[in-house]
Amino acid sequence: IAQWRRRRAVDPLLTQWRRWCVHLARAGVRRSDHEGPLDFAARAARLLPARAAVIDEVSRRYVALRYARPHASTDEVRAFRTLVDASLRA
């Protein structure tokens, strides 16, 4: 009997945000389950002051794409991924 597995739809924006959160967790700032993106970013910026500007930029861009424009275009998601990629190398 063949089993069909339901594949979850991949959300590329959420995938990038989670990559960013893993990066910050490795730097010592783990996001709590109850913590929204801006609260997490504020706490992370306090704990990692040298990275405060990029933390703010990534989190504000994520919030804008996720909540202000819940249907981000492919180009916007690609730009967010580029921002996350650059910030991971910095």
mmCIF file with all atom_site columns, C-alpha atoms in Angstrom:
data_model
loop_
_atom_site.group_PDB
_atom_site.id
_atom_site.type_symbol
_atom_site.label_atom_id
_atom_site.label_alt_id
_atom_site.label_comp_id
_atom_site.label_asym_id
_atom_site.label_entity_id
_atom_site.label_seq_id
_atom_site.pdbx_PDB_ins_code
_atom_site.Cartn_x
_atom_site.Cartn_y
_atom_site.Cartn_z
_atom_site.occupancy
_atom_site.B_iso_or_equiv
_atom_site.pdbx_formal_charge
_atom_site.auth_seq_id
_atom_site.auth_comp_id
_atom_site.auth_asym_id
_atom_site.auth_atom_id
_atom_site.pdbx_PDB_model_num
ATOM 1  C CA . ILE A 1 1  ? 0.000  0.000  0.000  1.00 0.00 ? 1  ILE A CA 1
ATOM 2  C CA . ALA A 1 2  ? 1.414  3.311  -1.032 1.00 0.00 ? 2  ALA A CA 1
ATOM 3  C CA . GLN A 1 3  ? 1.373  6.006  1.567  1.00 0.00 ? 3  GLN A CA 1
ATOM 4  C CA . TRP A 1 4  ? 0.864  9.558  0.533  1.00 0.00 ? 4  TRP A CA 1
ATOM 5  C CA . ARG A 1 5  ? 2.654  12.085 2.566  1.00 0.00 ? 5  ARG A CA 1
ATOM 6  C CA . ARG A 1 6  ? 1.282  15.524 2.719  1.00 0.00 ? 6  ARG A CA 1
ATOM 7  C CA . ARG A 1 7  ? 4.001  17.988 2.059  1.00 0.00 ? 7  ARG A CA 1
ATOM 8  C CA . ARG A 1 8  ? 3.838  21.236 3.878  1.00 0.00 ? 8  ARG A CA 1
ATOM 9  C CA . ALA A 1 9  ? 3.920  24.298 1.748  1.00 0.00 ? 9  ALA A CA 1
ATOM 10 C CA . VAL A 1 10 ? 7.293  25.958 2.063  1.00 0.00 ? 10 VAL A CA 1
ATOM 11 C CA . ASP A 1 11 ? 7.177  29.577 3.137  1.00 0.00 ? 11 ASP A CA 1
ATOM 12 C CA . PRO A 1 12 ? 10.446 31.085 1.852  1.00 0.00 ? 12 PRO A CA 1
ATOM 13 C CA . LEU A 1 13 ? 10.095 34.220 3.971  1.00 0.00 ? 13 LEU A CA 1
ATOM 14 C CA . LEU A 1 14 ? 9.612  32.221 7.153  1.00 0.00 ? 14 LEU A CA 1
ATOM 15 C CA . THR A 1 15 ? 12.499 29.958 6.153  1.00 0.00 ? 15 THR A CA 1
ATOM 16 C CA . GLN A 1 16 ? 14.829 32.965 5.990  1.00 0.00 ? 16 GLN A CA 1
ATOM 17 C CA . TRP A 1 17 ? 13.553 34.373 9.285  1.00 0.00 ? 17 TRP A CA 1
ATOM 18 C CA . ARG A 1 18 ? 14.198 31.033 10.956 1.00 0.00 ? 18 ARG A CA 1
ATOM 19 C CA . ARG A 1 19 ? 17.743 30.963 9.502  1.00 0.00 ? 19 ARG A CA 1
ATOM 20 C CA . TRP A 1 20 ? 18.287 34.393 11.035 1.00 0.00 ? 20 TRP A CA 1
ATOM 21 C CA . CYS A 1 21 ? 16.926 33.233 14.408 1.00 0.00 ? 21 CYS A CA 1
ATOM 22 C CA . VAL A 1 22 ? 19.236 30.188 14.372 1.00 0.00 ? 22 VAL A CA 1
ATOM 23 C CA . HIS A 1 23 ? 22.153 32.500 13.616 1.00 0.00 ? 23 HIS A CA 1
ATOM 24 C CA . LEU A 1 24 ? 21.307 34.699 16.593 1.00 0.00 ? 24 LEU A CA 1
ATOM 25 C CA . ALA A 1 25 ? 20.806 31.641 18.810 1.00 0.00 ? 25 ALA A CA 1
ATOM 26 C CA . ARG A 1 26 ? 24.329 30.526 17.936 1.00 0.00 ? 26 ARG A CA 1
ATOM 27 C CA . ALA A 1 27 ? 25.486 33.985 18.996 1.00 0.00 ? 27 ALA A CA 1
ATOM 28 C CA . GLY A 1 28 ? 23.785 33.446 22.347 1.00 0.00 ? 28 GLY A CA 1
ATOM 29 C CA . VAL A 1 29 ? 20.335 34.990 21.825 1.00 0.00 ? 29 VAL A CA 1
ATOM 30 C CA . ARG A 1 30 ? 17.594 32.388 21.524 1.00 0.00 ? 30 ARG A CA 1
ATOM 31 C CA . ARG A 1 31 ? 14.077 33.527 20.606 1.00 0.00 ? 31 ARG A CA 1
ATOM 32 C CA . SER A 1 32 ? 11.358 32.531 23.050 1.00 0.00 ? 32 SER A CA 1
ATOM 33 C CA . ASP A 1 33 ? 8.215  30.924 21.647 1.00 0.00 ? 33 ASP A CA 1
ATOM 34 C CA . HIS A 1 34 ? 6.063  33.781 22.927 1.00 0.00 ? 34 HIS A CA 1
ATOM 35 C CA . GLU A 1 35 ? 8.353  36.513 21.561 1.00 0.00 ? 35 GLU A CA 1
ATOM 36 C CA . GLY A 1 36 ? 7.343  38.461 18.495 1.00 0.00 ? 36 GLY A CA 1
ATOM 37 C CA . PRO A 1 37 ? 9.923  39.565 15.919 1.00 0.00 ? 37 PRO A CA 1
ATOM 38 C CA . LEU A 1 38 ? 10.294 43.152 17.137 1.00 0.00 ? 38 LEU A CA 1
ATOM 39 C CA . ASP A 1 39 ? 10.511 42.210 20.819 1.00 0.00 ? 39 ASP A CA 1
ATOM 40 C CA . PHE A 1 40 ? 13.073 39.553 19.957 1.00 0.00 ? 40 PHE A CA 1
ATOM 41 C CA . ALA A 1 41 ? 15.050 42.048 17.884 1.00 0.00 ? 41 ALA A CA 1
ATOM 42 C CA . ALA A 1 42 ? 15.033 44.618 20.695 1.00 0.00 ? 42 ALA A CA 1
ATOM 43 C CA . ARG A 1 43 ? 16.350 42.057 23.167 1.00 0.00 ? 43 ARG A CA 1
ATOM 44 C CA . ALA A 1 44 ? 18.931 40.728 20.703 1.00 0.00 ? 44 ALA A CA 1
ATOM 45 C CA . ALA A 1 45 ? 20.146 44.263 19.958 1.00 0.00 ? 45 ALA A CA 1
ATOM 46 C CA . ARG A 1 46 ? 20.605 44.921 23.686 1.00 0.00 ? 46 ARG A CA 1
ATOM 47 C CA . LEU A 1 47 ? 22.586 41.701 24.098 1.00 0.00 ? 47 LEU A CA 1
ATOM 48 C CA . LEU A 1 48 ? 24.583 42.122 20.868 1.00 0.00 ? 48 LEU A CA 1
ATOM 49 C CA . PRO A 1 49 ? 25.077 45.889 20.609 1.00 0.00 ? 49 PRO A CA 1
ATOM 50 C CA . ALA A 1 50 ? 27.703 45.623 17.864 1.00 0.00 ? 50 ALA A CA 1
ATOM 51 C CA . ARG A 1 51 ? 25.058 43.930 15.685 1.00 0.00 ? 51 ARG A CA 1
ATOM 52 C CA . ALA A 1 52 ? 22.150 46.180 16.693 1.00 0.00 ? 52 ALA A CA 1
ATOM 53 C CA . ALA A 1 53 ? 21.808 47.946 13.328 1.00 0.00 ? 53 ALA A CA 1
ATOM 54 C CA . VAL A 1 54 ? 21.639 44.761 11.262 1.00 0.00 ? 54 VAL A CA 1
ATOM 55 C CA . ILE A 1 55 ? 19.339 43.072 13.791 1.00 0.00 ? 55 ILE A CA 1
ATOM 56 C CA . ASP A 1 56 ? 17.001 46.038 13.521 1.00 0.00 ? 56 ASP A CA 1
ATOM 57 C CA . GLU A 1 57 ? 17.135 46.070 9.726  1.00 0.00 ? 57 GLU A CA 1
ATOM 58 C CA . VAL A 1 58 ? 16.469 42.351 9.287  1.00 0.00 ? 58 VAL A CA 1
ATOM 59 C CA . SER A 1 59 ? 13.646 42.269 11.816 1.00 0.00 ? 59 SER A CA 1
ATOM 60 C CA . ARG A 1 60 ? 11.899 45.389 10.506 1.00 0.00 ? 60 ARG A CA 1
ATOM 61 C CA . ARG A 1 61 ? 12.123 44.133 6.935  1.00 0.00 ? 61 ARG A CA 1
ATOM 62 C CA . TYR A 1 62 ? 10.700 40.775 8.006  1.00 0.00 ? 62 TYR A CA 1
ATOM 63 C CA . VAL A 1 63 ? 7.798  42.417 9.855  1.00 0.00 ? 63 VAL A CA 1
ATOM 64 C CA . ALA A 1 64 ? 7.050  44.668 6.885  1.00 0.00 ? 64 ALA A CA 1
ATOM 65 C CA . LEU A 1 65 ? 6.962  41.724 4.491  1.00 0.00 ? 65 LEU A CA 1
ATOM 66 C CA . ARG A 1 66 ? 5.152  39.330 6.827  1.00 0.00 ? 66 ARG A CA 1
ATOM 67 C CA . TYR A 1 67 ? 2.544  41.591 8.362  1.00 0.00 ? 67 TYR A CA 1
ATOM 68 C CA . ALA A 1 68 ? 2.265  44.841 6.415  1.00 0.00 ? 68 ALA A CA 1
ATOM 69 C CA . ARG A 1 69 ? 2.361  43.011 3.072  1.00 0.00 ? 69 ARG A CA 1
ATOM 70 C CA . PRO A 1 70 ? 1.446  39.406 3.804  1.00 0.00 ? 70 PRO A CA 1
ATOM 71 C CA . HIS A 1 71 ? 1.830  38.385 0.160  1.00 0.00 ? 71 HIS A CA 1
ATOM 72 C CA . ALA A 1 72 ? 5.381  39.449 -0.545 1.00 0.00 ? 72 ALA A CA 1
ATOM 73 C CA . SER A 1 73 ? 6.512  39.190 -4.141 1.00 0.00 ? 73 SER A CA 1
ATOM 74 C CA . THR A 1 74 ? 9.228  36.807 -5.221 1.00 0.00 ? 74 THR A CA 1
ATOM 75 C CA . ASP A 1 75 ? 11.578 39.763 -5.697 1.00 0.00 ? 75 ASP A CA 1
ATOM 76 C CA . GLU A 1 76 ? 10.895 41.026 -2.173 1.00 0.00 ? 76 GLU A CA 1
ATOM 77 C CA . VAL A 1 77 ? 11.539 37.601 -0.683 1.00 0.00 ? 77 VAL A CA 1
ATOM 78 C CA . ARG A 1 78 ? 14.718 37.295 -2.746 1.00 0.00 ? 78 ARG A CA 1
ATOM 79 C CA . ALA A 1 79 ? 15.879 40.697 -1.471 1.00 0.00 ? 79 ALA A CA 1
ATOM 80 C CA . PHE A 1 80 ? 15.164 39.611 2.102  1.00 0.00 ? 80 PHE A CA 1
ATOM 81 C CA . ARG A 1 81 ? 17.167 36.432 1.562  1.00 0.00 ? 81 ARG A CA 1
ATOM 82 C CA . THR A 1 82 ? 20.054 38.514 0.198  1.00 0.00 ? 82 THR A CA 1
ATOM 83 C CA . LEU A 1 83 ? 19.890 40.716 3.300  1.00 0.00 ? 83 LEU A CA 1
ATOM 84 C CA . VAL A 1 84 ? 19.901 37.683 5.599  1.00 0.00 ? 84 VAL A CA 1
ATOM 85 C CA . ASP A 1 85 ? 22.752 36.068 3.654  1.00 0.00 ? 85 ASP A CA 1
ATOM 86 C CA . ALA A 1 86 ? 24.843 39.247 3.877  1.00 0.00 ? 86 ALA A CA 1
ATOM 87 C CA . SER A 1 87 ? 24.143 39.645 7.590  1.00 0.00 ? 87 SER A CA 1
ATOM 88 C CA . LEU A 1 88 ? 25.158 36.046 8.290  1.00 0.00 ? 88 LEU A CA 1
ATOM 89 C CA . ARG A 1 89 ? 28.553 36.706 6.709  1.00 0.00 ? 89 ARG A CA 1
ATOM 90 C CA . ALA A 1 90 ? 29.104 40.004 8.528  1.00 0.00 ? 90 ALA A CA 1
#
